[in-house]
Amino acid sequence: MTVAGFPRAALFDLDGTLLDSAPDMLATANRMLAARGAGPMTLDVLRPHVSKGARAMLAAAFPEMEQGPREALVPEFLAIYQEELGRHSVLFDGIAEMLVALEAAGSTWGIVTNKPEYLARDILPQLGWETRCAVLIGGDTLAEKKPHPLPLQVAAERIGIAIADCVYVGDDERDIQSARAAGMPSVAALWGYRQAHEEPVQWQADVMVELPEALVAPSAWPTRGFVVGVT
């Protein structure tokens, strides 16, 4: 039974969409900087790069380092981040209420992220999501990651819901590209991590949403491919 207006399934990006994980990333980067005798960076400098992944964050933390040596820092970044995981991060305001509204409406929800699966899976128990999250696809779960459509296609397959009856919510252009390539309706999460030059209107998401609490209302979700009435 799904309440009219809500998708049968909502799939979410993790960092910058459900979880404000930038403080964990900042702690990681600053530990690496301190180990090299450098001063700390600030959250406002790192935050725009979080959704771009470890390499982008390392480029922000070590802008003068050559790409080759910086690439070699990725395993160290991930190892330190695993120690900081969940110590400083919080849900974005309104996310908890939005997930409750989806569950009350009979909708299924899950996570499709480019974060390595083991790191994404480690955070679920800290959030109380290990039994609530119906599917988890990480950046290394499959042969492809976003913006390729495969992660969304496999997520829909694993929960047994047609792609057109799912919605993908993400804060990065590649999230919307992945959804479009998969034929899945999409929501651009404008509260997430974004660089100054990025223009979300150009991503051509089905819907752009300013704040998570808006998604508590069924009218805020895209309607393409959804049932009419109560099913």
PDB file of N, CA, C and O in Angstrom, residues 76-147:
ATOM      1  N   GLU A  76      45.282   6.272   2.497  1.00  0.00           N
ATOM      2  CA  GLU A  76      45.440   6.871   3.824  1.00  0.00           C
ATOM      3  C   GLU A  76      44.191   7.665   4.205  1.00  0.00           C
ATOM      4  O   GLU A  76      43.706   7.578   5.344  1.00  0.00           O
ATOM      5  N   PHE A  77      43.677   8.421   3.256  1.00  0.00           N
ATOM      6  CA  PHE A  77      42.459   9.194   3.519  1.00  0.00           C
ATOM      7  C   PHE A  77      41.321   8.271   3.930  1.00  0.00           C
ATOM      8  O   PHE A  77      40.616   8.530   4.921  1.00  0.00           O
ATOM      9  N   LEU A  78      41.130   7.185   3.195  1.00  0.00           N
ATOM     10  CA  LEU A  78      40.022   6.281   3.489  1.00  0.00           C
ATOM     11  C   LEU A  78      40.207   5.575   4.829  1.00  0.00           C
ATOM     12  O   LEU A  78      39.236   5.355   5.567  1.00  0.00           O
ATOM     13  N   ALA A  79      41.455   5.227   5.158  1.00  0.00           N
ATOM     14  CA  ALA A  79      41.712   4.558   6.432  1.00  0.00           C
ATOM     15  C   ALA A  79      41.432   5.484   7.613  1.00  0.00           C
ATOM     16  O   ALA A  79      40.811   5.085   8.613  1.00  0.00           O
ATOM     17  N   ILE A  80      41.869   6.738   7.510  1.00  0.00           N
ATOM     18  CA  ILE A  80      41.612   7.697   8.592  1.00  0.00           C
ATOM     19  C   ILE A  80      40.126   8.027   8.659  1.00  0.00           C
ATOM     20  O   ILE A  80      39.538   8.125   9.736  1.00  0.00           O
ATOM     21  N   TYR A  81      39.509   8.161   7.490  1.00  0.00           N
ATOM     22  CA  TYR A  81      38.078   8.466   7.474  1.00  0.00           C
ATOM     23  C   TYR A  81      37.265   7.366   8.148  1.00  0.00           C
ATOM     24  O   TYR A  81      36.292   7.636   8.854  1.00  0.00           O
ATOM     25  N   GLN A  82      37.677   6.117   7.971  1.00  0.00           N
ATOM     26  CA  GLN A  82      36.963   5.021   8.636  1.00  0.00           C
ATOM     27  C   GLN A  82      37.014   5.179  10.156  1.00  0.00           C
ATOM     28  O   GLN A  82      36.052   4.851  10.858  1.00  0.00           O
ATOM     29  N   GLU A  83      38.114   5.716  10.678  1.00  0.00           N
ATOM     30  CA  GLU A  83      38.221   5.971  12.121  1.00  0.00           C
ATOM     31  C   GLU A  83      37.343   7.135  12.558  1.00  0.00           C
ATOM     32  O   GLU A  83      36.827   7.154  13.680  1.00  0.00           O
ATOM     33  N   GLU A  84      37.154   8.121  11.677  1.00  0.00           N
ATOM     34  CA  GLU A  84      36.356   9.303  12.013  1.00  0.00           C
ATOM     35  C   GLU A  84      34.876   9.130  11.663  1.00  0.00           C
ATOM     36  O   GLU A  84      34.052   9.969  12.041  1.00  0.00           O
ATOM     37  N   LEU A  85      34.554   8.041  10.982  1.00  0.00           N
ATOM     38  CA  LEU A  85      33.210   7.827  10.452  1.00  0.00           C
ATOM     39  C   LEU A  85      32.134   7.944  11.535  1.00  0.00           C
ATOM     40  O   LEU A  85      32.156   7.216  12.532  1.00  0.00           O
ATOM     41  N   GLY A  86      31.230   8.876  11.337  1.00  0.00           N
ATOM     42  CA  GLY A  86      30.110   9.034  12.256  1.00  0.00           C
ATOM     43  C   GLY A  86      30.416   9.791  13.531  1.00  0.00           C
ATOM     44  O   GLY A  86      29.509  10.035  14.338  1.00  0.00           O
ATOM     45  N   ARG A  87      31.656  10.194  13.730  1.00  0.00           N
ATOM     46  CA  ARG A  87      32.011  10.878  14.981  1.00  0.00           C
ATOM     47  C   ARG A  87      31.542  12.326  15.003  1.00  0.00           C
ATOM     48  O   ARG A  87      31.297  12.888  16.069  1.00  0.00           O
ATOM     49  N   HIS A  88      31.430  12.920  13.844  1.00  0.00           N
ATOM     50  CA  HIS A  88      31.084  14.344  13.769  1.00  0.00           C
ATOM     51  C   HIS A  88      29.882  14.619  12.860  1.00  0.00           C
ATOM     52  O   HIS A  88      29.314  15.705  12.914  1.00  0.00           O
ATOM     53  N   SER A  89      29.530  13.671  12.006  1.00  0.00           N
ATOM     54  CA  SER A  89      28.466  13.888  11.023  1.00  0.00           C
ATOM     55  C   SER A  89      27.089  13.845  11.676  1.00  0.00           C
ATOM     56  O   SER A  89      26.905  13.241  12.737  1.00  0.00           O
ATOM     57  N   VAL A  90      26.128  14.474  11.010  1.00  0.00           N
ATOM     58  CA  VAL A  90      24.741  14.497  11.482  1.00  0.00           C
ATOM     59  C   VAL A  90      23.825  14.411  10.264  1.00  0.00           C
ATOM     60  O   VAL A  90      24.221  14.744   9.145  1.00  0.00           O
ATOM     61  N   LEU A  91      22.590  13.983  10.486  1.00  0.00           N
ATOM     62  CA  LEU A  91      21.598  14.049   9.421  1.00  0.00           C
ATOM     63  C   LEU A  91      21.277  15.503   9.126  1.00  0.00           C
ATOM     64  O   LEU A  91      21.264  16.337  10.036  1.00  0.00           O
ATOM     65  N   PHE A  92      21.013  15.805   7.873  1.00  0.00           N
ATOM     66  CA  PHE A  92      20.507  17.133   7.554  1.00  0.00           C
ATOM     67  C   PHE A  92      19.139  17.313   8.217  1.00  0.00           C
ATOM     68  O   PHE A  92      18.369  16.358   8.358  1.00  0.00           O
ATOM     69  N   ASP A  93      18.846  18.523   8.636  1.00  0.00           N
ATOM     70  CA  ASP A  93      17.552  18.821   9.251  1.00  0.00           C
ATOM     71  C   ASP A  93      16.423  18.399   8.312  1.00  0.00           C
ATOM     72  O   ASP A  93      16.430  18.741   7.130  1.00  0.00           O
ATOM     73  N   GLY A  94      15.476  17.657   8.863  1.00  0.00           N
ATOM     74  CA  GLY A  94      14.316  17.231   8.093  1.00  0.00           C
ATOM     75  C   GLY A  94      14.430  15.848   7.490  1.00  0.00           C
ATOM     76  O   GLY A  94      13.419  15.277   7.062  1.00  0.00           O
ATOM     77  N   ILE A  95      15.637  15.267   7.452  1.00  0.00           N
ATOM     78  CA  ILE A  95      15.809  13.938   6.853  1.00  0.00           C
ATOM     79  C   ILE A  95      15.088  12.868   7.668  1.00  0.00           C
ATOM     80  O   ILE A  95      14.394  12.006   7.112  1.00  0.00           O
ATOM     81  N   ALA A  96      15.238  12.889   8.981  1.00  0.00           N
ATOM     82  CA  ALA A  96      14.591  11.866   9.816  1.00  0.00           C
ATOM     83  C   ALA A  96      13.086  11.881   9.612  1.00  0.00           C
ATOM     84  O   ALA A  96      12.453  10.830   9.445  1.00  0.00           O
ATOM     85  N   GLU A  97      12.499  13.076   9.598  1.00  0.00           N
ATOM     86  CA  GLU A  97      11.054  13.198   9.424  1.00  0.00           C
ATOM     87  C   GLU A  97      10.627  12.749   8.028  1.00  0.00           C
ATOM     88  O   GLU A  97       9.567  12.130   7.845  1.00  0.00           O
ATOM     89  N   MET A  98      11.439  13.044   7.034  1.00  0.00           N
ATOM     90  CA  MET A  98      11.125  12.652   5.663  1.00  0.00           C
ATOM     91  C   MET A  98      11.116  11.136   5.520  1.00  0.00           C
ATOM     92  O   MET A  98      10.225  10.558   4.886  1.00  0.00           O
ATOM     93  N   LEU A  99      12.098  10.449   6.117  1.00  0.00           N
ATOM     94  CA  LEU A  99      12.141   8.996   6.038  1.00  0.00           C
ATOM     95  C   LEU A  99      10.958   8.365   6.760  1.00  0.00           C
ATOM     96  O   LEU A  99      10.384   7.368   6.288  1.00  0.00           O
ATOM     97  N   VAL A 100      10.580   8.929   7.895  1.00  0.00           N
ATOM     98  CA  VAL A 100       9.403   8.437   8.618  1.00  0.00           C
ATOM     99  C   VAL A 100       8.151   8.597   7.761  1.00  0.00           C
ATOM    100  O   VAL A 100       7.300   7.705   7.699  1.00  0.00           O
ATOM    101  N   ALA A 101       8.044   9.738   7.068  1.00  0.00           N
ATOM    102  CA  ALA A 101       6.877   9.974   6.207  1.00  0.00           C
ATOM    103  C   ALA A 101       6.825   8.957   5.067  1.00  0.00           C
ATOM    104  O   ALA A 101       5.743   8.453   4.724  1.00  0.00           O
ATOM    105  N   LEU A 102       7.974   8.655   4.474  1.00  0.00           N
ATOM    106  CA  LEU A 102       8.012   7.651   3.415  1.00  0.00           C
ATOM    107  C   LEU A 102       7.569   6.296   3.931  1.00  0.00           C
ATOM    108  O   LEU A 102       6.754   5.603   3.299  1.00  0.00           O
ATOM    109  N   GLU A 103       8.106   5.906   5.080  1.00  0.00           N
ATOM    110  CA  GLU A 103       7.754   4.605   5.645  1.00  0.00           C
ATOM    111  C   GLU A 103       6.273   4.544   6.001  1.00  0.00           C
ATOM    112  O   GLU A 103       5.601   3.524   5.765  1.00  0.00           O
ATOM    113  N   ALA A 104       5.742   5.626   6.549  1.00  0.00           N
ATOM    114  CA  ALA A 104       4.323   5.671   6.907  1.00  0.00           C
ATOM    115  C   ALA A 104       3.442   5.581   5.669  1.00  0.00           C
ATOM    116  O   ALA A 104       2.311   5.071   5.731  1.00  0.00           O
ATOM    117  N   ALA A 105       3.942   6.071   4.543  1.00  0.00           N
ATOM    118  CA  ALA A 105       3.191   6.035   3.285  1.00  0.00           C
ATOM    119  C   ALA A 105       3.290   4.682   2.591  1.00  0.00           C
ATOM    120  O   ALA A 105       2.658   4.471   1.554  1.00  0.00           O
ATOM    121  N   GLY A 106       4.116   3.791   3.133  1.00  0.00           N
ATOM    122  CA  GLY A 106       4.291   2.480   2.522  1.00  0.00           C
ATOM    123  C   GLY A 106       5.386   2.416   1.483  1.00  0.00           C
ATOM    124  O   GLY A 106       5.498   1.429   0.747  1.00  0.00           O
ATOM    125  N   SER A 107       6.191   3.449   1.406  1.00  0.00           N
ATOM    126  CA  SER A 107       7.280   3.485   0.431  1.00  0.00           C
ATOM    127  C   SER A 107       8.510   2.755   0.953  1.00  0.00           C
ATOM    128  O   SER A 107       8.785   2.750   2.159  1.00  0.00           O
ATOM    129  N   THR A 108       9.257   2.168   0.047  1.00  0.00           N
ATOM    130  CA  THR A 108      10.554   1.569   0.334  1.00  0.00           C
ATOM    131  C   THR A 108      11.632   2.616   0.084  1.00  0.00           C
ATOM    132  O   THR A 108      11.473   3.468  -0.794  1.00  0.00           O
ATOM    133  N   TRP A 109      12.716   2.573   0.853  1.00  0.00           N
ATOM    134  CA  TRP A 109      13.812   3.495   0.562  1.00  0.00           C
ATOM    135  C   TRP A 109      15.157   2.791   0.697  1.00  0.00           C
ATOM    136  O   TRP A 109      15.293   1.811   1.431  1.00  0.00           O
ATOM    137  N   GLY A 110      16.139   3.310  -0.041  1.00  0.00           N
ATOM    138  CA  GLY A 110      17.468   2.738  -0.003  1.00  0.00           C
ATOM    139  C   GLY A 110      18.509   3.770  -0.391  1.00  0.00           C
ATOM    140  O   GLY A 110      18.189   4.933  -0.649  1.00  0.00           O
ATOM    141  N   ILE A 111      19.755   3.349  -0.433  1.00  0.00           N
ATOM    142  CA  ILE A 111      20.890   4.244  -0.660  1.00  0.00           C
ATOM    143  C   ILE A 111      21.718   3.752  -1.839  1.00  0.00           C
ATOM    144  O   ILE A 111      22.060   2.570  -1.921  1.00  0.00           O
ATOM    145  N   VAL A 112      22.029   4.683  -2.740  1.00  0.00           N
ATOM    146  CA  VAL A 112      22.966   4.423  -3.840  1.00  0.00           C
ATOM    147  C   VAL A 112      24.001   5.542  -3.798  1.00  0.00           C
ATOM    148  O   VAL A 112      23.694   6.699  -4.067  1.00  0.00           O
ATOM    149  N   THR A 113      25.215   5.188  -3.437  1.00  0.00           N
ATOM    150  CA  THR A 113      26.275   6.163  -3.203  1.00  0.00           C
ATOM    151  C   THR A 113      27.532   5.755  -3.944  1.00  0.00           C
ATOM    152  O   THR A 113      27.715   4.576  -4.265  1.00  0.00           O
ATOM    153  N   ASN A 114      28.409   6.710  -4.195  1.00  0.00           N
ATOM    154  CA  ASN A 114      29.731   6.385  -4.741  1.00  0.00           C
ATOM    155  C   ASN A 114      30.760   6.143  -3.646  1.00  0.00           C
ATOM    156  O   ASN A 114      31.910   5.829  -3.940  1.00  0.00           O
ATOM    157  N   LYS A 115      30.362   6.309  -2.396  1.00  0.00           N
ATOM    158  CA  LYS A 115      31.247   5.958  -1.275  1.00  0.00           C
ATOM    159  C   LYS A 115      31.492   4.448  -1.311  1.00  0.00           C
ATOM    160  O   LYS A 115      30.576   3.677  -1.638  1.00  0.00           O
ATOM    161  N   PRO A 116      32.713   3.989  -0.997  1.00  0.00           N
ATOM    162  CA  PRO A 116      32.932   2.546  -0.930  1.00  0.00           C
ATOM    163  C   PRO A 116      31.887   1.864  -0.045  1.00  0.00           C
ATOM    164  O   PRO A 116      31.499   2.394   0.997  1.00  0.00           O
ATOM    165  N   GLU A 117      31.414   0.708  -0.476  1.00  0.00           N
ATOM    166  CA  GLU A 117      30.296   0.065   0.222  1.00  0.00           C
ATOM    167  C   GLU A 117      30.600  -0.200   1.690  1.00  0.00           C
ATOM    168  O   GLU A 117      29.729  -0.034   2.547  1.00  0.00           O
ATOM    169  N   TYR A 118      31.827  -0.621   2.013  1.00  0.00           N
ATOM    170  CA  TYR A 118      32.124  -0.953   3.403  1.00  0.00           C
ATOM    171  C   TYR A 118      31.997   0.263   4.312  1.00  0.00           C
ATOM    172  O   TYR A 118      31.560   0.137   5.469  1.00  0.00           O
ATOM    173  N   LEU A 119      32.332   1.446   3.801  1.00  0.00           N
ATOM    174  CA  LEU A 119      32.187   2.658   4.599  1.00  0.00           C
ATOM    175  C   LEU A 119      30.718   3.048   4.743  1.00  0.00           C
ATOM    176  O   LEU A 119      30.275   3.438   5.827  1.00  0.00           O
ATOM    177  N   ALA A 120      29.973   2.940   3.659  1.00  0.00           N
ATOM    178  CA  ALA A 120      28.543   3.249   3.732  1.00  0.00           C
ATOM    179  C   ALA A 120      27.835   2.280   4.654  1.00  0.00           C
ATOM    180  O   ALA A 120      26.969   2.683   5.459  1.00  0.00           O
ATOM    181  N   ARG A 121      28.205   1.007   4.598  1.00  0.00           N
ATOM    182  CA  ARG A 121      27.544   0.004   5.443  1.00  0.00           C
ATOM    183  C   ARG A 121      27.891   0.212   6.918  1.00  0.00           C
ATOM    184  O   ARG A 121      27.059  -0.031   7.796  1.00  0.00           O
ATOM    185  N   ASP A 122      29.092   0.678   7.187  1.00  0.00           N
ATOM    186  CA  ASP A 122      29.502   0.910   8.577  1.00  0.00           C
ATOM    187  C   ASP A 122      28.682   2.000   9.254  1.00  0.00           C
ATOM    188  O   ASP A 122      28.505   1.984  10.472  1.00  0.00           O
ATOM    189  N   ILE A 123      28.189   2.967   8.466  1.00  0.00           N
ATOM    190  CA  ILE A 123      27.467   4.084   9.069  1.00  0.00           C
ATOM    191  C   ILE A 123      26.020   3.720   9.389  1.00  0.00           C
ATOM    192  O   ILE A 123      25.382   4.362  10.245  1.00  0.00           O
ATOM    193  N   LEU A 124      25.463   2.697   8.743  1.00  0.00           N
ATOM    194  CA  LEU A 124      24.050   2.378   8.931  1.00  0.00           C
ATOM    195  C   LEU A 124      23.673   2.087  10.385  1.00  0.00           C
ATOM    196  O   LEU A 124      22.676   2.630  10.886  1.00  0.00           O
ATOM    197  N   PRO A 125      24.430   1.241  11.111  1.00  0.00           N
ATOM    198  CA  PRO A 125      24.045   0.986  12.502  1.00  0.00           C
ATOM    199  C   PRO A 125      24.114   2.232  13.383  1.00  0.00           C
ATOM    200  O   PRO A 125      23.328   2.363  14.334  1.00  0.00           O
ATOM    201  N   GLN A 126      25.032   3.140  13.083  1.00  0.00           N
ATOM    202  CA  GLN A 126      25.134   4.366  13.871  1.00  0.00           C
ATOM    203  C   GLN A 126      23.887   5.232  13.719  1.00  0.00           C
ATOM    204  O   GLN A 126      23.546   6.002  14.621  1.00  0.00           O
ATOM    205  N   LEU A 127      23.218   5.085  12.581  1.00  0.00           N
ATOM    206  CA  LEU A 127      22.022   5.874  12.303  1.00  0.00           C
ATOM    207  C   LEU A 127      20.733   5.109  12.593  1.00  0.00           C
ATOM    208  O   LEU A 127      19.639   5.658  12.446  1.00  0.00           O
ATOM    209  N   GLY A 128      20.864   3.845  12.965  1.00  0.00           N
ATOM    210  CA  GLY A 128      19.686   3.020  13.189  1.00  0.00           C
ATOM    211  C   GLY A 128      18.998   2.610  11.901  1.00  0.00           C
ATOM    212  O   GLY A 128      17.800   2.333  11.883  1.00  0.00           O
ATOM    213  N   TRP A 129      19.754   2.535  10.817  1.00  0.00           N
ATOM    214  CA  TRP A 129      19.185   2.286   9.496  1.00  0.00           C
ATOM    215  C   TRP A 129      19.444   0.870   8.983  1.00  0.00           C
ATOM    216  O   TRP A 129      19.004   0.538   7.880  1.00  0.00           O
ATOM    217  N   GLU A 130      20.128   0.033   9.742  1.00  0.00           N
ATOM    218  CA  GLU A 130      20.538  -1.257   9.192  1.00  0.00           C
ATOM    219  C   GLU A 130      19.348  -2.139   8.804  1.00  0.00           C
ATOM    220  O   GLU A 130      19.460  -2.986   7.913  1.00  0.00           O
ATOM    221  N   THR A 131      18.190  -1.970   9.449  1.00  0.00           N
ATOM    222  CA  THR A 131      17.007  -2.729   9.068  1.00  0.00           C
ATOM    223  C   THR A 131      16.005  -1.898   8.273  1.00  0.00           C
ATOM    224  O   THR A 131      15.086  -2.450   7.663  1.00  0.00           O
ATOM    225  N   ARG A 132      16.168  -0.593   8.261  1.00  0.00           N
ATOM    226  CA  ARG A 132      15.220   0.278   7.559  1.00  0.00           C
ATOM    227  C   ARG A 132      15.607   0.491   6.100  1.00  0.00           C
ATOM    228  O   ARG A 132      14.738   0.653   5.248  1.00  0.00           O
ATOM    229  N   CYS A 133      16.879   0.505   5.823  1.00  0.00           N
ATOM    230  CA  CYS A 133      17.383   0.730   4.464  1.00  0.00           C
ATOM    231  C   CYS A 133      17.259  -0.570   3.669  1.00  0.00           C
ATOM    232  O   CYS A 133      17.881  -1.583   4.005  1.00  0.00           O
ATOM    233  N   ALA A 134      16.444  -0.540   2.617  1.00  0.00           N
ATOM    234  CA  ALA A 134      16.112  -1.770   1.895  1.00  0.00           C
ATOM    235  C   ALA A 134      17.212  -2.239   0.950  1.00  0.00           C
ATOM    236  O   ALA A 134      17.296  -3.426   0.631  1.00  0.00           O
ATOM    237  N   VAL A 135      18.051  -1.324   0.486  1.00  0.00           N
ATOM    238  CA  VAL A 135      19.134  -1.687  -0.424  1.00  0.00           C
ATOM    239  C   VAL A 135      20.258  -0.675  -0.260  1.00  0.00           C
ATOM    240  O   VAL A 135      20.006   0.506  -0.015  1.00  0.00           O
ATOM    241  N   LEU A 136      21.488  -1.153  -0.384  1.00  0.00           N
ATOM    242  CA  LEU A 136      22.659  -0.283  -0.325  1.00  0.00           C
ATOM    243  C   LEU A 136      23.602  -0.665  -1.450  1.00  0.00           C
ATOM    244  O   LEU A 136      24.085  -1.803  -1.505  1.00  0.00           O
ATOM    245  N   ILE A 137      23.852   0.271  -2.333  1.00  0.00           N
ATOM    246  CA  ILE A 137      24.817   0.094  -3.417  1.00  0.00           C
ATOM    247  C   ILE A 137      25.917   1.126  -3.222  1.00  0.00           C
ATOM    248  O   ILE A 137      25.648   2.328  -3.146  1.00  0.00           O
ATOM    249  N   GLY A 138      27.158   0.674  -3.124  1.00  0.00           N
ATOM    250  CA  GLY A 138      28.296   1.572  -2.981  1.00  0.00           C
ATOM    251  C   GLY A 138      29.011   1.782  -4.297  1.00  0.00           C
ATOM    252  O   GLY A 138      28.697   1.160  -5.316  1.00  0.00           O
ATOM    253  N   GLY A 139      30.013   2.640  -4.261  1.00  0.00           N
ATOM    254  CA  GLY A 139      30.750   2.951  -5.470  1.00  0.00           C
ATOM    255  C   GLY A 139      31.574   1.795  -5.998  1.00  0.00           C
ATOM    256  O   GLY A 139      31.961   1.798  -7.173  1.00  0.00           O
ATOM    257  N   ASP A 140      31.866   0.806  -5.141  1.00  0.00           N
ATOM    258  CA  ASP A 140      32.649  -0.349  -5.558  1.00  0.00           C
ATOM    259  C   ASP A 140      31.831  -1.640  -5.536  1.00  0.00           C
ATOM    260  O   ASP A 140      32.387  -2.729  -5.677  1.00  0.00           O
ATOM    261  N   THR A 141      30.523  -1.526  -5.382  1.00  0.00           N
ATOM    262  CA  THR A 141      29.666  -2.717  -5.341  1.00  0.00           C
ATOM    263  C   THR A 141      29.597  -3.395  -6.702  1.00  0.00           C
ATOM    264  O   THR A 141      29.566  -4.625  -6.803  1.00  0.00           O
ATOM    265  N   LEU A 142      29.561  -2.584  -7.752  1.00  0.00           N
ATOM    266  CA  LEU A 142      29.363  -3.080  -9.109  1.00  0.00           C
ATOM    267  C   LEU A 142      30.537  -2.661 -10.001  1.00  0.00           C
ATOM    268  O   LEU A 142      31.440  -1.953  -9.548  1.00  0.00           O
ATOM    269  N   ALA A 143      30.475  -3.062 -11.240  1.00  0.00           N
ATOM    270  CA  ALA A 143      31.544  -2.723 -12.191  1.00  0.00           C
ATOM    271  C   ALA A 143      31.512  -1.253 -12.569  1.00  0.00           C
ATOM    272  O   ALA A 143      32.514  -0.714 -13.058  1.00  0.00           O
ATOM    273  N   GLU A 144      30.372  -0.592 -12.372  1.00  0.00           N
ATOM    274  CA  GLU A 144      30.230   0.822 -12.702  1.00  0.00           C
ATOM    275  C   GLU A 144      29.674   1.576 -11.497  1.00  0.00           C
ATOM    276  O   GLU A 144      29.041   0.986 -10.613  1.00  0.00           O
ATOM    277  N   LYS A 145      29.915   2.882 -11.455  1.00  0.00           N
ATOM    278  CA  LYS A 145      29.335   3.741 -10.436  1.00  0.00           C
ATOM    279  C   LYS A 145      28.733   4.962 -11.115  1.00  0.00           C
ATOM    280  O   LYS A 145      28.896   5.170 -12.322  1.00  0.00           O
ATOM    281  N   LYS A 146      27.988   5.773 -10.357  1.00  0.00           N
ATOM    282  CA  LYS A 146      27.400   6.989 -10.928  1.00  0.00           C
ATOM    283  C   LYS A 146      28.491   7.867 -11.555  1.00  0.00           C
ATOM    284  O   LYS A 146      29.567   7.949 -10.989  1.00  0.00           O
ATOM    285  N   PRO A 147      28.217   8.451 -12.730  1.00  0.00           N
ATOM    286  CA  PRO A 147      26.919   8.693 -13.361  1.00  0.00           C
ATOM    287  C   PRO A 147      26.394   7.565 -14.240  1.00  0.00           C
ATOM    288  O   PRO A 147      25.390   7.761 -14.941  1.00  0.00           O
TER     289      PRO A 147
END
